mmCIF file of C-alpha atoms in Angstrom:
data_model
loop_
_atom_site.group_PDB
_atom_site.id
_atom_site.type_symbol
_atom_site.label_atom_id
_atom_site.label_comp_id
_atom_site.label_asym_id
_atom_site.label_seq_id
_atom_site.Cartn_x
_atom_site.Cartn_y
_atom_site.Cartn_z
ATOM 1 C CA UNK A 78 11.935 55.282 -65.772
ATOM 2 C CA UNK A 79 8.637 55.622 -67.094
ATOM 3 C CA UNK A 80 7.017 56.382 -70.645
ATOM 4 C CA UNK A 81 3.774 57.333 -71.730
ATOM 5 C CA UNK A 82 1.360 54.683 -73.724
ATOM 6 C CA UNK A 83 -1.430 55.468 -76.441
ATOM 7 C CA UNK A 84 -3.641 56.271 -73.986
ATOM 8 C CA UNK A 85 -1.538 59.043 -72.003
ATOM 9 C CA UNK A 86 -1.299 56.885 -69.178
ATOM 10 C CA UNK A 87 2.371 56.443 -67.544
ATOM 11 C CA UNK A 88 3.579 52.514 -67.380
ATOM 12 C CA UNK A 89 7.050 51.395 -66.298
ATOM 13 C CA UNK A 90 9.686 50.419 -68.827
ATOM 14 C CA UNK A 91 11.254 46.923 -69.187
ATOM 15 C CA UNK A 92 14.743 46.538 -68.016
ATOM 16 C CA UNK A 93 17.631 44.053 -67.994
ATOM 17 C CA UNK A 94 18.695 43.428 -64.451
ATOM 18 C CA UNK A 95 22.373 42.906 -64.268
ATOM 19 C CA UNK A 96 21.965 38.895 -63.875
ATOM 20 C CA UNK A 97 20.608 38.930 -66.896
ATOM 21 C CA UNK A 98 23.100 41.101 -68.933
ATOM 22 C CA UNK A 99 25.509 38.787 -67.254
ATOM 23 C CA UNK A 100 23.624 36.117 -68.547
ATOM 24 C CA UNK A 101 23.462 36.965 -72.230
ATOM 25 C CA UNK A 102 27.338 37.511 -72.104
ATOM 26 C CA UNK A 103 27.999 33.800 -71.078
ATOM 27 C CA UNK A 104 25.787 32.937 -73.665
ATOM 28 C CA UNK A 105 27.274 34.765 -76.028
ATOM 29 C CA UNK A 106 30.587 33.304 -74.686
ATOM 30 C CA UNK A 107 30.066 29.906 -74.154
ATOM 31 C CA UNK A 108 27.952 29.822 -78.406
ATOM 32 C CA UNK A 109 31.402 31.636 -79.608
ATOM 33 C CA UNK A 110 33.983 29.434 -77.892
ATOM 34 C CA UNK A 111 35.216 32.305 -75.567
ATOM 35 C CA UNK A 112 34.663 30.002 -72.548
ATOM 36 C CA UNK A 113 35.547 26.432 -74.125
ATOM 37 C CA UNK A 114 33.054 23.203 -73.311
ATOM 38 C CA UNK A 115 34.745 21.441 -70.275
ATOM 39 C CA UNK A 116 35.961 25.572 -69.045
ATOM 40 C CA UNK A 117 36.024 25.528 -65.285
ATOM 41 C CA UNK A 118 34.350 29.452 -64.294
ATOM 42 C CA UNK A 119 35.960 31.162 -61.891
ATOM 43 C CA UNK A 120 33.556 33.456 -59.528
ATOM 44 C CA UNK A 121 36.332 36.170 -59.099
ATOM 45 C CA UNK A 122 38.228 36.297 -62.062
ATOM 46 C CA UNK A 123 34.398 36.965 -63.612
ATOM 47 C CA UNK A 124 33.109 39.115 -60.895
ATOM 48 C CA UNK A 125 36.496 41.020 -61.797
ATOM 49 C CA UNK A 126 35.994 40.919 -65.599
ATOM 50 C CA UNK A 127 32.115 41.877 -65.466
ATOM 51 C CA UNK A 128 33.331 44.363 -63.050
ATOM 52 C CA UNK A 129 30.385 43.023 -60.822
ATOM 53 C CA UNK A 130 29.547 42.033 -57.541
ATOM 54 C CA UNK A 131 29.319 38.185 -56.881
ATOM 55 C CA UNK A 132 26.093 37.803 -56.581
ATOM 56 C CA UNK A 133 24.508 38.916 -59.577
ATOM 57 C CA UNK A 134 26.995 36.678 -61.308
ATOM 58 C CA UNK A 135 26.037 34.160 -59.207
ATOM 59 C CA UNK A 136 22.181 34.748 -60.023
ATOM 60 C CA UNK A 137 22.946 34.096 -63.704
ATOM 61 C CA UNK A 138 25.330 31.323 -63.646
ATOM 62 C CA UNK A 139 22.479 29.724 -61.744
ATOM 63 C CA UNK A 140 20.464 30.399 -64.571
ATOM 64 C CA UNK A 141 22.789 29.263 -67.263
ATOM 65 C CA UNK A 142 22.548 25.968 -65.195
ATOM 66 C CA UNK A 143 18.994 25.383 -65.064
ATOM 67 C CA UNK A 144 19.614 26.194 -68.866
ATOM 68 C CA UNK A 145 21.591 23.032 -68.868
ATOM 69 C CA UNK A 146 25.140 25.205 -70.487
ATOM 70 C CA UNK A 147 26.489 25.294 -67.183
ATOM 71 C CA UNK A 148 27.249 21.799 -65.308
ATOM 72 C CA UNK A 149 27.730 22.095 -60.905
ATOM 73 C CA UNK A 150 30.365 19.565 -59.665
ATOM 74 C CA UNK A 151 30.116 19.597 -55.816
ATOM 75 C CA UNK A 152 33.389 21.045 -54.364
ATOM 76 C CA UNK A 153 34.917 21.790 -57.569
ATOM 77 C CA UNK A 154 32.524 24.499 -59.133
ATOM 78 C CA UNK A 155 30.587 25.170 -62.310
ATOM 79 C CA UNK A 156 31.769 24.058 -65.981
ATOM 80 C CA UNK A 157 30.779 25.071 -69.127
ATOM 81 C CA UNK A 158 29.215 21.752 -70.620
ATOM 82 C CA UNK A 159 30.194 19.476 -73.267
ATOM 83 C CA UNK A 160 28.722 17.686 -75.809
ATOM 84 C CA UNK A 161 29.064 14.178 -76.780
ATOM 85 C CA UNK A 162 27.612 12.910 -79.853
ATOM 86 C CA UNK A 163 24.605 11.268 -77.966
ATOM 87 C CA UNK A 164 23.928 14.900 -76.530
ATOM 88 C CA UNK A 165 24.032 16.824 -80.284
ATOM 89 C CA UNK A 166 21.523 14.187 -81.476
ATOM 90 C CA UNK A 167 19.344 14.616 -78.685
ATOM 91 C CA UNK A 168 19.797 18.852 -79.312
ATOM 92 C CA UNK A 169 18.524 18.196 -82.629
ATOM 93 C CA UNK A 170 15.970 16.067 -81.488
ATOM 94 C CA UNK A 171 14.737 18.307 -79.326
ATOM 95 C CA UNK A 172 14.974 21.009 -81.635
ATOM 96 C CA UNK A 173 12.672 18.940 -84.187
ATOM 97 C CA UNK A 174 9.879 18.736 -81.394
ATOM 98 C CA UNK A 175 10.151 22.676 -81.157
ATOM 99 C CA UNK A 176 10.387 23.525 -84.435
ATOM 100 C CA UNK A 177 7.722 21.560 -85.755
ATOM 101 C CA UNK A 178 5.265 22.785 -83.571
ATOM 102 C CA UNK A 179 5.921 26.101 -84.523
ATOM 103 C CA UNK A 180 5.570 25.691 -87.779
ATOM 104 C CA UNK A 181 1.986 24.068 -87.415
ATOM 105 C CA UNK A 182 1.413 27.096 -85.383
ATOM 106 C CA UNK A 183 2.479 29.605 -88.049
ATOM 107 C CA UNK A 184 0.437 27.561 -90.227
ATOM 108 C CA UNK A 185 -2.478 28.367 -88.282
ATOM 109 C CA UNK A 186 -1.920 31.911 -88.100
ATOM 110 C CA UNK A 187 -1.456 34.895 -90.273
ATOM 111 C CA UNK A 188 0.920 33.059 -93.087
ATOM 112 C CA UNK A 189 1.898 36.254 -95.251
ATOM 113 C CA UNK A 190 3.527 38.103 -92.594
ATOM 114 C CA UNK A 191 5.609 34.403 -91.430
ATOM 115 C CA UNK A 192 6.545 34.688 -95.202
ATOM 116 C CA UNK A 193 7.636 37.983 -94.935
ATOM 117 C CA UNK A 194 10.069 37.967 -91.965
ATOM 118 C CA UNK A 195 11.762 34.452 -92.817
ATOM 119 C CA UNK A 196 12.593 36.180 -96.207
ATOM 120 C CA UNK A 197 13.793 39.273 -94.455
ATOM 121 C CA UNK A 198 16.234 36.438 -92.747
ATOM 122 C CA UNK A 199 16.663 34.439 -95.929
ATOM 123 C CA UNK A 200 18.337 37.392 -97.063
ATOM 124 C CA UNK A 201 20.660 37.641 -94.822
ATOM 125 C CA UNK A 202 21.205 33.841 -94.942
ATOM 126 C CA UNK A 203 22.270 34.282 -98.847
ATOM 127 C CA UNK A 204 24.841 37.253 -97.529
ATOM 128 C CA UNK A 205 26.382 34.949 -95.531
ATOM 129 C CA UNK A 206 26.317 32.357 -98.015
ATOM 130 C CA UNK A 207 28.031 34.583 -100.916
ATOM 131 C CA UNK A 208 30.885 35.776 -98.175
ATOM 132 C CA UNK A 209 31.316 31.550 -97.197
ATOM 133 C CA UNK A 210 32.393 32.711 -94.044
ATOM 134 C CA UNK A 211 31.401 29.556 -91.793
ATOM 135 C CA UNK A 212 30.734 31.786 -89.014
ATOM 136 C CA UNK A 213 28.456 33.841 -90.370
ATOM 137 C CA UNK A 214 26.646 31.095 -91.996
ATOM 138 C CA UNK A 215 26.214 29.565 -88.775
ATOM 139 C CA UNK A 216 24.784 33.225 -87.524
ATOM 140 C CA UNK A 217 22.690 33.480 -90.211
ATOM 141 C CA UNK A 218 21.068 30.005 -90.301
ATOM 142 C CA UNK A 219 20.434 30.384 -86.143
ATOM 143 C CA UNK A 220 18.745 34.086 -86.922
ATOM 144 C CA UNK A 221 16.476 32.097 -89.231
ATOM 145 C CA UNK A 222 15.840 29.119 -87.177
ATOM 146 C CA UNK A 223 15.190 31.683 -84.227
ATOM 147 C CA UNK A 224 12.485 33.778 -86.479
ATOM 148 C CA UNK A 225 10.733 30.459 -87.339
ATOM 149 C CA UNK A 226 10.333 29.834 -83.732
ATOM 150 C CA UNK A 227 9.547 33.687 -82.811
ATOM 151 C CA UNK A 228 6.737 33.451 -85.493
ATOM 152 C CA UNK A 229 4.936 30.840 -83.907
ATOM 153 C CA UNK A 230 3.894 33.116 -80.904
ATOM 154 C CA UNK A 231 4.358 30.821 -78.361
ATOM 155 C CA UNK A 232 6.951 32.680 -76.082
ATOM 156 C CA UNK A 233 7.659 29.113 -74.338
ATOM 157 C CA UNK A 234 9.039 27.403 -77.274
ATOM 158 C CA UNK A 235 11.015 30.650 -78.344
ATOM 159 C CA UNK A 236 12.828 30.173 -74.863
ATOM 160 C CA UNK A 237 13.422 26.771 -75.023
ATOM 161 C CA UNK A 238 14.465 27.236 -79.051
ATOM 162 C CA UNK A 239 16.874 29.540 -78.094
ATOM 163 C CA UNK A 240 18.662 27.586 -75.298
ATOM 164 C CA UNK A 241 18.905 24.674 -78.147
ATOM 165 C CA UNK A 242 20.148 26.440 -80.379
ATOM 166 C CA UNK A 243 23.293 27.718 -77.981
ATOM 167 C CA UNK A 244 24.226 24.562 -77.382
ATOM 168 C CA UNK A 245 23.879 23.564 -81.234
ATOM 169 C CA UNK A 246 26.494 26.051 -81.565
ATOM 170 C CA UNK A 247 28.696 24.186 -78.996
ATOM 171 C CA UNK A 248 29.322 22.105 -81.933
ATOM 172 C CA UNK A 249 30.440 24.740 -84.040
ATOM 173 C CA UNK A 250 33.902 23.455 -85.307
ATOM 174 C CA UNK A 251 32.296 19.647 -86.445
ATOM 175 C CA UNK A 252 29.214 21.696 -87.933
ATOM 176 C CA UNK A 253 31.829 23.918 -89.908
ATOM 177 C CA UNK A 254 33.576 20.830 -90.945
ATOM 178 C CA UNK A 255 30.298 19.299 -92.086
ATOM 179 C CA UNK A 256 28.453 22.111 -93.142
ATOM 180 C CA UNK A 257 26.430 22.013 -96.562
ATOM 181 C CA UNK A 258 27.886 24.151 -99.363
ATOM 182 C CA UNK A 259 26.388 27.769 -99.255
ATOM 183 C CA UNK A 260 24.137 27.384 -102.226
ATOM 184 C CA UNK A 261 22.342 24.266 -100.480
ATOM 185 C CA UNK A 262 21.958 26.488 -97.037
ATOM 186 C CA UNK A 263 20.148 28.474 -98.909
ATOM 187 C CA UNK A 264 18.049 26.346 -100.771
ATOM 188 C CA UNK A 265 17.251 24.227 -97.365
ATOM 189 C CA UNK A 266 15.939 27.141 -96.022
ATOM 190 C CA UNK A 267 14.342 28.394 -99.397
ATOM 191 C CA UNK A 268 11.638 25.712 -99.585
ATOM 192 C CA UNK A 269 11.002 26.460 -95.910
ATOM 193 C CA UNK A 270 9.454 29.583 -96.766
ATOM 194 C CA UNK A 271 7.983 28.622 -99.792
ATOM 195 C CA UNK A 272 6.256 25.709 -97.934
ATOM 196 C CA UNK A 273 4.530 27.919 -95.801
ATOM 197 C CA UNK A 274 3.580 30.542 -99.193
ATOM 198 C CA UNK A 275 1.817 27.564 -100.332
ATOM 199 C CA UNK A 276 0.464 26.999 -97.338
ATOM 200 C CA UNK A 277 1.423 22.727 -97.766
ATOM 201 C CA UNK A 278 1.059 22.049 -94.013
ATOM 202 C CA UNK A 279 2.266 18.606 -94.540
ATOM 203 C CA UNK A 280 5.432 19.559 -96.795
ATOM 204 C CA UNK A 281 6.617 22.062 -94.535
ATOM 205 C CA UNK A 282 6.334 19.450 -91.439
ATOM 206 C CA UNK A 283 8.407 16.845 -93.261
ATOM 207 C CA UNK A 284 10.865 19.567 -94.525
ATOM 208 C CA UNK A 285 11.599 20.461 -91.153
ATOM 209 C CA UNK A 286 12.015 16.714 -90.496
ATOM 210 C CA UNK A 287 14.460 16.346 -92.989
ATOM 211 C CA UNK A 288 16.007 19.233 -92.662
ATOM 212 C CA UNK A 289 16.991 18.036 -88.732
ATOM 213 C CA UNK A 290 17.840 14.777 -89.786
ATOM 214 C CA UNK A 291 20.193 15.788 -92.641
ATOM 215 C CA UNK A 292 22.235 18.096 -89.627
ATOM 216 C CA UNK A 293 22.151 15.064 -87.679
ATOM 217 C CA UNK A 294 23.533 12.885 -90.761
ATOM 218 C CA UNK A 295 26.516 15.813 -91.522
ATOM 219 C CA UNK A 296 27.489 15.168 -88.374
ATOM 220 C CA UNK A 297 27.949 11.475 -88.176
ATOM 221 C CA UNK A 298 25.389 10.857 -85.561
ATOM 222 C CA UNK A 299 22.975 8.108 -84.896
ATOM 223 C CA UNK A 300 20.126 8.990 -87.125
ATOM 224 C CA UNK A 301 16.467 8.534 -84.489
ATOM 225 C CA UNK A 302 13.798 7.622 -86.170
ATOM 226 C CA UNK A 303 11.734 10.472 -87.341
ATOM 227 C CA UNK A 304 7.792 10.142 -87.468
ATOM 228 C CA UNK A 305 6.273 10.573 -91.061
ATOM 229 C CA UNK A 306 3.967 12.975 -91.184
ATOM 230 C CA UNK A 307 0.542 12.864 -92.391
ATOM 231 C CA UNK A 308 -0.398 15.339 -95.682
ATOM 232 C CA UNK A 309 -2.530 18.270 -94.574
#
């Protein structure tokens, strides 16, 4: 298929190759709690469910593995992984590293139109918050986290955000347990945005810091130590 550009010329369109659909599902599956950490997959009873051959499936549970969501056990099969409370701190440590970077990034580029999308996603942050459905909290606070990342322009980090931030939900029924009370969602992700329409470099980097290490605190973790950073 084929459409035409500015210039009249004809350039091929983008497509999803099966793998890849396939992919996105077990995402989606795995973030949800459809396929439960420890879950053993089954090639046929998925080939059969996808209505698929095998090796497309194949081609994305390979990927989901290099993703580090799916774990290979030699003669036994794949697994959907599980966390233990080292592995959640190190997410979130991880995530830090990622995050942070964007947001120097955004601070480097065009500011007004960061500020514009993360309040497009604020808003539907405080929708969430007002219906104090967990689960849509949790949606809500990833879409944001997602368009931080996204905003930086750095397609690399948006990749590696988003794997981090699938298996952040793996911890979706102790982050529900722990998770702050919808006003202070909202607020935490509030001075975010108005960090950046100040254009306080330094406050937004240790507002991200915190904002990691408070996550890591709700959930009873070992609490790294995080690097101060310097005022802009």
């Amino acid at each position: 298929m084929s459409v035409v550009n500015g210039q009249g010329e004809l350039e091929p369109v983008a497509r999803q190759s099966t793998a890849e659909i396939i992919a996105e599902q077990l995402r989606s599956a795995i973030m949800y709690g459809s396929l439960e950490a420890g879950a053993q997959l089954g090639e046929a009873d998925l080939a059969a469910r996808f209505g698929v051959s095998r090796g497309p499936l194949r081609e994305a549970m390979q990927r989901l593995v290099q993703e580090g969501l799916l774990r290979a056990e030699p003669h036994r099969g794949l697994f959907v992984i599980s966390l233990e409370a080292e592995d959640v701190r190190d997410v979130y440590n991880a995530r830090l590293a990622i995050e942070r970077m964007a947001c120097q990034l955004i601070m480097e580029g065009d500011r007004s139109a960061a500020v514009a999308e993360l309040t497009a996603a604020m808003e539907g942050l405080k929708v969430a918050a007002k219906s104090r459905d967990r689960i849509a909290m949790s949606d809500a606070d990833q879409e944001f986290h997602e368009t931080l990342v996204r905003l930086s322009g750095n397609s690399r980090l948006e990749r590696m955000a988003h794997t981090l931030l699938v298996e952040t939900r793996l911890c979706l029924d102790a982050l529900q347990k722990r998770y702050p009370a919808p006003h202070d969602l909202v607020a935490e992700h509030r001075i975010l945005v108005e960090a950046i329409a100040a254009g306080d470099t330094g406050g937004l980097l240790l507002l991200i810091e915190k904002h990691m290490a408070d996550a890591v605190l709700r959930l009873n973790l070992p609490q790294s130590t995080v690097p101060e950073s310097e005022p802009a």
